[in-house]
Amino acid sequence: MQIDVILDAEEYGMMGTQAIFVMVNFHPKPSTSPVRQRRPLNISLVIDKSGSMSGSKIDYTRQAALLVLQNLTATDTLSVVTFNEAVETILPPTAVKDKSQLAEKIRSIQAGGTTNLSGGWLEGVKYAQQHLSSERITRVILLSDGLANTGITDSATLVSIARQKFNEGVVTTAMGLGDDFNEDLLIALADAAGGAFYFIESPEVTPTILKEELTDLLNLSVQNLTVTVEPSPLVRHVQQLTKYPLQPTASPHATYRLGDLYGDEERSATFALRLNHQPEPTSHTLLHLTIEFDEVAESQVIHHKITQVVSAKFHNQATHTAPNEAVWRNVLILRSAEARRKAIELSDIGRFEEASRILKEAADQIAQSPLRDSSLDEEQHSLRMQSDTLGLNMYASYARKTMSTQAYFSERGKQEHAQSLRLREFQRQQQSTPLHDDTDRLGSPFAKPPTLPPQQPLSAETHPVITHLIWEHRTFELVGDSLRIGRAPQNEIVMDVRGISRFHAQLKRVGTVWTIEDLGSTNGTYADGKMLQAPYHLKHGDQIYICNQCLRFEFKG
């Protein structure tokens, strides 16, 4: 595995109270074999079948379980446990041979009753332990849409048990479906159990999420990745900006569990360092890192232990050298995650104005940064939408889960999952139906997107005519009277990005003012967080969103 340690600057000047940011990147080696021999799987599916799972939830969950079954082979072991107030074994640990017979058992699952989450999960863990082996990849997948209201209901006890089972070799991935489950519990349980957490925001997404987890397991490349951080005497304090769980150890130094890596997936851990004093102008050691992991090779698992010294150069000048863009991009994303965490805490106690302000400040920090790319533009847009909605006291279960999940993914180096969640929201919005409760409007899959009312035409005297469109690192001069935007090569501005329609939107010059209008796209075109229903008159500084892609419009005289 390739390991890169990157600092936010090549050389540092007078430090003052500034922090030094260190990002450690991990890149698994791609398999050199054209046909990779995977290790057998030992999967235990634990499915909530309480009454709240009735209807489309249980329908899509059965589809997801059948999808898992179809992707397993005779070398794999599958068990299926369901729970409401009682625990039922649908399928004891079984080699996946007669798929038609096993499929019938899965199709028999029906919903009804209360939620004995602990009983169902522990039964699934028991079955997973029966086939625990160094030759197999073992995973319990827990899917629930409700609160633990029967059996063990204390969150701290459940998390403690999860940590114990992880130490015994059983990893649990937790998936929460809908608005009613306890996301704090499932995130903590997944962290303690060494697995992942997923928010299934709408029933039809269930097969997609479960397939994603299964695909990861089929392509496992690194297991049990840990990083131990030992600061030098120069370093006063080390803060982990990512939120990987601490591993209990007798060492006085902190060891963080980064979990497993799949295929050629990259992972990073980011730290902020505070120094005891201004160093002399030379090179100084900052950290000693110890990195351990198990490499999953074709026919064996190889343990690696790597030590690395992190040093930095200092000089007597007032400023540092130019910041490293990759590190600062990561720091901005992690600060956004921290802002969402704080906003959740404040909103939970009704302090919505403060919560809104914190999210806006995080968005402003991105806007004021010299960095420009689509991921940061999308992050800024998401923060502003959430800030605006909290400012209107619109906060409910779905809003909390969305912000918690986005923070969770960002803090664990999975920003692409947060982007996928937002993209699914865009894709769902035009097919959605109104809520019965109009107060839950922050990104709910059941709420129609707010639409932007028609504008009054802009005056050329008061608004300079825009001249350029900026997307990612590309600048397009607005020439002629009409420019189309979309995936198709016939467009004047081609954006070959998933979710964008072939002919998505169109720019038109009306007199001296440019407008943008949606061309009946699948996922819509947005200004100020609202979907366009009519041509929108563009002015300098406008940010228009097509799916998760930000288009900025500027006047360049």
Short mmCIF file of N, CA, C and O in Angstrom, two decimals, residues 430-488:
data_model
loop_
_atom_site.label_atom_id
_atom_site.label_comp_id
_atom_site.label_asym_id
_atom_site.label_seq_id
_atom_site.Cartn_x
_atom_site.Cartn_y
_atom_site.Cartn_z
N GLN A 430 -38.21 15.74 -8.29
CA GLN A 430 -39.32 15.97 -9.21
C GLN A 430 -40.40 14.90 -9.14
O GLN A 430 -41.51 15.11 -9.60
N GLN A 431 -40.04 13.74 -8.57
CA GLN A 431 -41.04 12.68 -8.45
C GLN A 431 -41.68 12.65 -7.07
O GLN A 431 -42.53 11.80 -6.80
N SER A 432 -41.31 13.57 -6.18
CA SER A 432 -41.76 13.49 -4.80
C SER A 432 -43.16 14.07 -4.64
O SER A 432 -43.70 14.74 -5.49
N THR A 433 -43.78 13.77 -3.46
CA THR A 433 -45.13 14.23 -3.15
C THR A 433 -45.09 15.07 -1.88
O THR A 433 -44.19 14.92 -1.06
N PRO A 434 -46.06 15.95 -1.66
CA PRO A 434 -46.02 16.83 -0.48
C PRO A 434 -46.13 16.04 0.82
O PRO A 434 -46.74 14.98 0.87
N LEU A 435 -45.53 16.58 1.86
CA LEU A 435 -45.67 16.02 3.20
C LEU A 435 -47.03 16.39 3.81
O LEU A 435 -47.58 17.44 3.51
N HIS A 436 -47.50 15.53 4.69
CA HIS A 436 -48.67 15.92 5.48
C HIS A 436 -48.28 17.00 6.48
O HIS A 436 -49.04 17.89 6.80
N ASP A 437 -47.05 16.89 7.01
CA ASP A 437 -46.54 17.88 7.96
C ASP A 437 -45.63 18.83 7.20
O ASP A 437 -44.52 18.49 6.83
N ASP A 438 -46.08 20.03 6.94
CA ASP A 438 -45.33 20.97 6.12
C ASP A 438 -44.10 21.53 6.81
O ASP A 438 -43.35 22.29 6.22
N THR A 439 -43.85 21.16 8.08
CA THR A 439 -42.68 21.72 8.78
C THR A 439 -41.42 20.98 8.44
O THR A 439 -40.33 21.49 8.65
N ASP A 440 -41.49 19.74 7.93
CA ASP A 440 -40.28 18.96 7.65
C ASP A 440 -39.88 19.18 6.21
O ASP A 440 -40.24 18.44 5.32
N ARG A 441 -39.10 20.24 5.98
CA ARG A 441 -38.80 20.62 4.61
C ARG A 441 -37.32 20.56 4.26
O ARG A 441 -36.94 20.94 3.18
N LEU A 442 -36.46 20.18 5.22
CA LEU A 442 -35.03 20.21 4.96
C LEU A 442 -34.61 18.95 4.24
O LEU A 442 -34.18 17.98 4.82
N GLY A 443 -34.76 18.93 2.93
CA GLY A 443 -34.25 17.82 2.14
C GLY A 443 -35.06 16.55 2.23
O GLY A 443 -34.60 15.49 1.86
N SER A 444 -36.27 16.58 2.74
CA SER A 444 -37.04 15.35 2.86
C SER A 444 -37.36 14.77 1.50
O SER A 444 -37.74 15.48 0.59
N PRO A 445 -37.22 13.43 1.32
CA PRO A 445 -37.54 12.84 0.04
C PRO A 445 -39.03 12.86 -0.25
O PRO A 445 -39.45 12.56 -1.35
N PHE A 446 -39.83 13.22 0.74
CA PHE A 446 -41.26 13.27 0.54
C PHE A 446 -41.76 14.69 0.28
O PHE A 446 -42.95 14.92 0.16
N ALA A 447 -40.85 15.66 0.24
CA ALA A 447 -41.27 17.05 0.06
C ALA A 447 -40.93 17.52 -1.34
O ALA A 447 -39.87 17.26 -1.85
N LYS A 448 -41.86 18.23 -1.96
CA LYS A 448 -41.56 18.81 -3.26
C LYS A 448 -40.52 19.93 -3.09
O LYS A 448 -40.58 20.68 -2.13
N PRO A 449 -39.57 20.04 -4.03
CA PRO A 449 -38.58 21.10 -3.89
C PRO A 449 -39.23 22.46 -4.02
O PRO A 449 -40.16 22.65 -4.81
N PRO A 450 -38.77 23.44 -3.23
CA PRO A 450 -39.32 24.78 -3.38
C PRO A 450 -38.98 25.33 -4.76
O PRO A 450 -37.90 25.09 -5.29
N THR A 451 -39.92 26.03 -5.34
CA THR A 451 -39.69 26.58 -6.68
C THR A 451 -39.49 28.08 -6.60
O THR A 451 -40.02 28.76 -5.72
N LEU A 452 -38.70 28.59 -7.54
CA LEU A 452 -38.39 30.00 -7.58
C LEU A 452 -39.46 30.73 -8.38
O LEU A 452 -39.73 30.38 -9.53
N PRO A 453 -40.10 31.74 -7.81
CA PRO A 453 -41.13 32.48 -8.57
C PRO A 453 -40.48 33.28 -9.68
O PRO A 453 -39.29 33.61 -9.64
N PRO A 454 -41.25 33.65 -10.71
CA PRO A 454 -40.70 34.46 -11.80
C PRO A 454 -40.14 35.78 -11.28
O PRO A 454 -40.66 36.38 -10.34
N GLN A 455 -39.04 36.24 -11.92
CA GLN A 455 -38.40 37.48 -11.53
C GLN A 455 -38.92 38.66 -12.36
O GLN A 455 -39.45 38.49 -13.44
N GLN A 456 -38.65 39.82 -11.82
CA GLN A 456 -38.77 41.03 -12.64
C GLN A 456 -37.48 41.15 -13.45
O GLN A 456 -36.40 40.85 -12.96
N PRO A 457 -37.56 41.56 -14.72
CA PRO A 457 -36.34 41.71 -15.53
C PRO A 457 -35.34 42.65 -14.86
O PRO A 457 -35.72 43.62 -14.20
N LEU A 458 -34.05 42.34 -15.03
CA LEU A 458 -33.00 43.17 -14.46
C LEU A 458 -32.73 44.38 -15.34
O LEU A 458 -32.90 44.34 -16.56
N SER A 459 -32.27 45.41 -14.71
CA SER A 459 -31.90 46.63 -15.43
C SER A 459 -30.42 46.60 -15.74
O SER A 459 -29.60 46.36 -14.86
N ALA A 460 -30.07 46.85 -17.01
CA ALA A 460 -28.66 46.88 -17.40
C ALA A 460 -27.93 48.03 -16.72
O ALA A 460 -26.71 47.99 -16.56
N GLU A 461 -28.66 49.07 -16.30
CA GLU A 461 -28.01 50.20 -15.65
C GLU A 461 -27.56 49.85 -14.24
O GLU A 461 -26.56 50.35 -13.74
N THR A 462 -28.31 48.99 -13.57
CA THR A 462 -27.98 48.65 -12.18
C THR A 462 -27.23 47.35 -12.06
O THR A 462 -26.62 47.08 -11.03
N HIS A 463 -27.25 46.49 -13.08
CA HIS A 463 -26.55 45.20 -13.02
C HIS A 463 -25.66 45.06 -14.25
O HIS A 463 -26.17 45.08 -15.38
N PRO A 464 -24.35 44.93 -14.05
CA PRO A 464 -23.46 44.76 -15.21
C PRO A 464 -23.78 43.48 -15.95
O PRO A 464 -24.17 42.47 -15.36
N VAL A 465 -23.67 43.52 -17.26
CA VAL A 465 -23.97 42.36 -18.09
C VAL A 465 -22.93 41.28 -17.83
O VAL A 465 -21.72 41.54 -17.93
N ILE A 466 -23.36 40.08 -17.48
CA ILE A 466 -22.39 39.01 -17.24
C ILE A 466 -21.72 38.63 -18.56
O ILE A 466 -22.33 38.70 -19.63
N THR A 467 -20.49 38.19 -18.44
CA THR A 467 -19.72 37.88 -19.64
C THR A 467 -19.14 36.47 -19.65
O THR A 467 -18.75 35.97 -20.70
N HIS A 468 -19.07 35.82 -18.46
CA HIS A 468 -18.41 34.53 -18.40
C HIS A 468 -19.15 33.57 -17.46
O HIS A 468 -19.77 33.99 -16.47
N LEU A 469 -19.06 32.29 -17.78
CA LEU A 469 -19.54 31.19 -16.94
C LEU A 469 -18.33 30.41 -16.48
O LEU A 469 -17.46 30.05 -17.30
N ILE A 470 -18.25 30.10 -15.18
CA ILE A 470 -17.12 29.35 -14.63
C ILE A 470 -17.66 28.05 -14.03
O ILE A 470 -18.55 28.06 -13.19
N TRP A 471 -17.10 26.94 -14.50
CA TRP A 471 -17.46 25.61 -13.98
C TRP A 471 -16.17 24.86 -13.68
O TRP A 471 -15.33 24.68 -14.56
N GLU A 472 -16.01 24.46 -12.41
CA GLU A 472 -14.77 23.84 -11.94
C GLU A 472 -13.61 24.77 -12.29
O GLU A 472 -13.60 25.92 -11.89
N HIS A 473 -12.64 24.29 -13.07
CA HIS A 473 -11.50 25.14 -13.41
C HIS A 473 -11.61 25.68 -14.84
O HIS A 473 -10.64 26.21 -15.38
N ARG A 474 -12.77 25.58 -15.44
CA ARG A 474 -12.95 26.02 -16.82
C ARG A 474 -13.79 27.29 -16.88
O ARG A 474 -14.74 27.46 -16.12
N THR A 475 -13.42 28.19 -17.79
CA THR A 475 -14.14 29.43 -17.97
C THR A 475 -14.68 29.50 -19.40
O THR A 475 -13.94 29.26 -20.37
N PHE A 476 -15.96 29.78 -19.54
CA PHE A 476 -16.61 29.88 -20.85
C PHE A 476 -17.05 31.32 -21.07
O PHE A 476 -17.78 31.89 -20.24
N GLU A 477 -16.63 31.91 -22.18
CA GLU A 477 -17.09 33.25 -22.52
C GLU A 477 -18.48 33.15 -23.15
O GLU A 477 -18.74 32.27 -23.99
N LEU A 478 -19.37 34.00 -22.72
CA LEU A 478 -20.75 33.97 -23.22
C LEU A 478 -20.82 34.79 -24.51
O LEU A 478 -20.78 36.02 -24.48
N VAL A 479 -20.88 34.08 -25.63
CA VAL A 479 -20.92 34.74 -26.94
C VAL A 479 -22.18 34.28 -27.68
O VAL A 479 -22.72 33.21 -27.41
N GLY A 480 -22.62 35.08 -28.63
CA GLY A 480 -23.83 34.73 -29.37
C GLY A 480 -25.07 35.07 -28.57
O GLY A 480 -25.04 35.84 -27.61
N ASP A 481 -26.18 34.45 -28.94
CA ASP A 481 -27.45 34.72 -28.28
C ASP A 481 -28.04 33.52 -27.55
O ASP A 481 -29.03 33.65 -26.84
N SER A 482 -27.45 32.32 -27.74
CA SER A 482 -28.01 31.13 -27.12
C SER A 482 -26.92 30.08 -26.94
O SER A 482 -26.14 29.82 -27.87
N LEU A 483 -26.86 29.49 -25.75
CA LEU A 483 -25.89 28.43 -25.44
C LEU A 483 -26.62 27.33 -24.68
O LEU A 483 -27.27 27.61 -23.67
N ARG A 484 -26.50 26.10 -25.15
CA ARG A 484 -27.12 24.98 -24.46
C ARG A 484 -26.11 24.28 -23.55
O ARG A 484 -24.91 24.22 -23.85
N ILE A 485 -26.64 23.70 -22.47
CA ILE A 485 -25.81 23.02 -21.46
C ILE A 485 -26.35 21.61 -21.26
O ILE A 485 -27.56 21.43 -21.07
N GLY A 486 -25.48 20.60 -21.29
CA GLY A 486 -25.92 19.23 -21.05
C GLY A 486 -24.84 18.22 -21.36
O GLY A 486 -23.69 18.57 -21.69
N ARG A 487 -25.20 16.93 -21.27
CA ARG A 487 -24.22 15.86 -21.49
C ARG A 487 -23.95 15.61 -22.96
O ARG A 487 -22.88 15.11 -23.33
N ALA A 488 -24.90 15.87 -23.83
CA ALA A 488 -24.76 15.54 -25.25
C ALA A 488 -23.66 16.40 -25.88
O ALA A 488 -23.52 17.58 -25.56
#
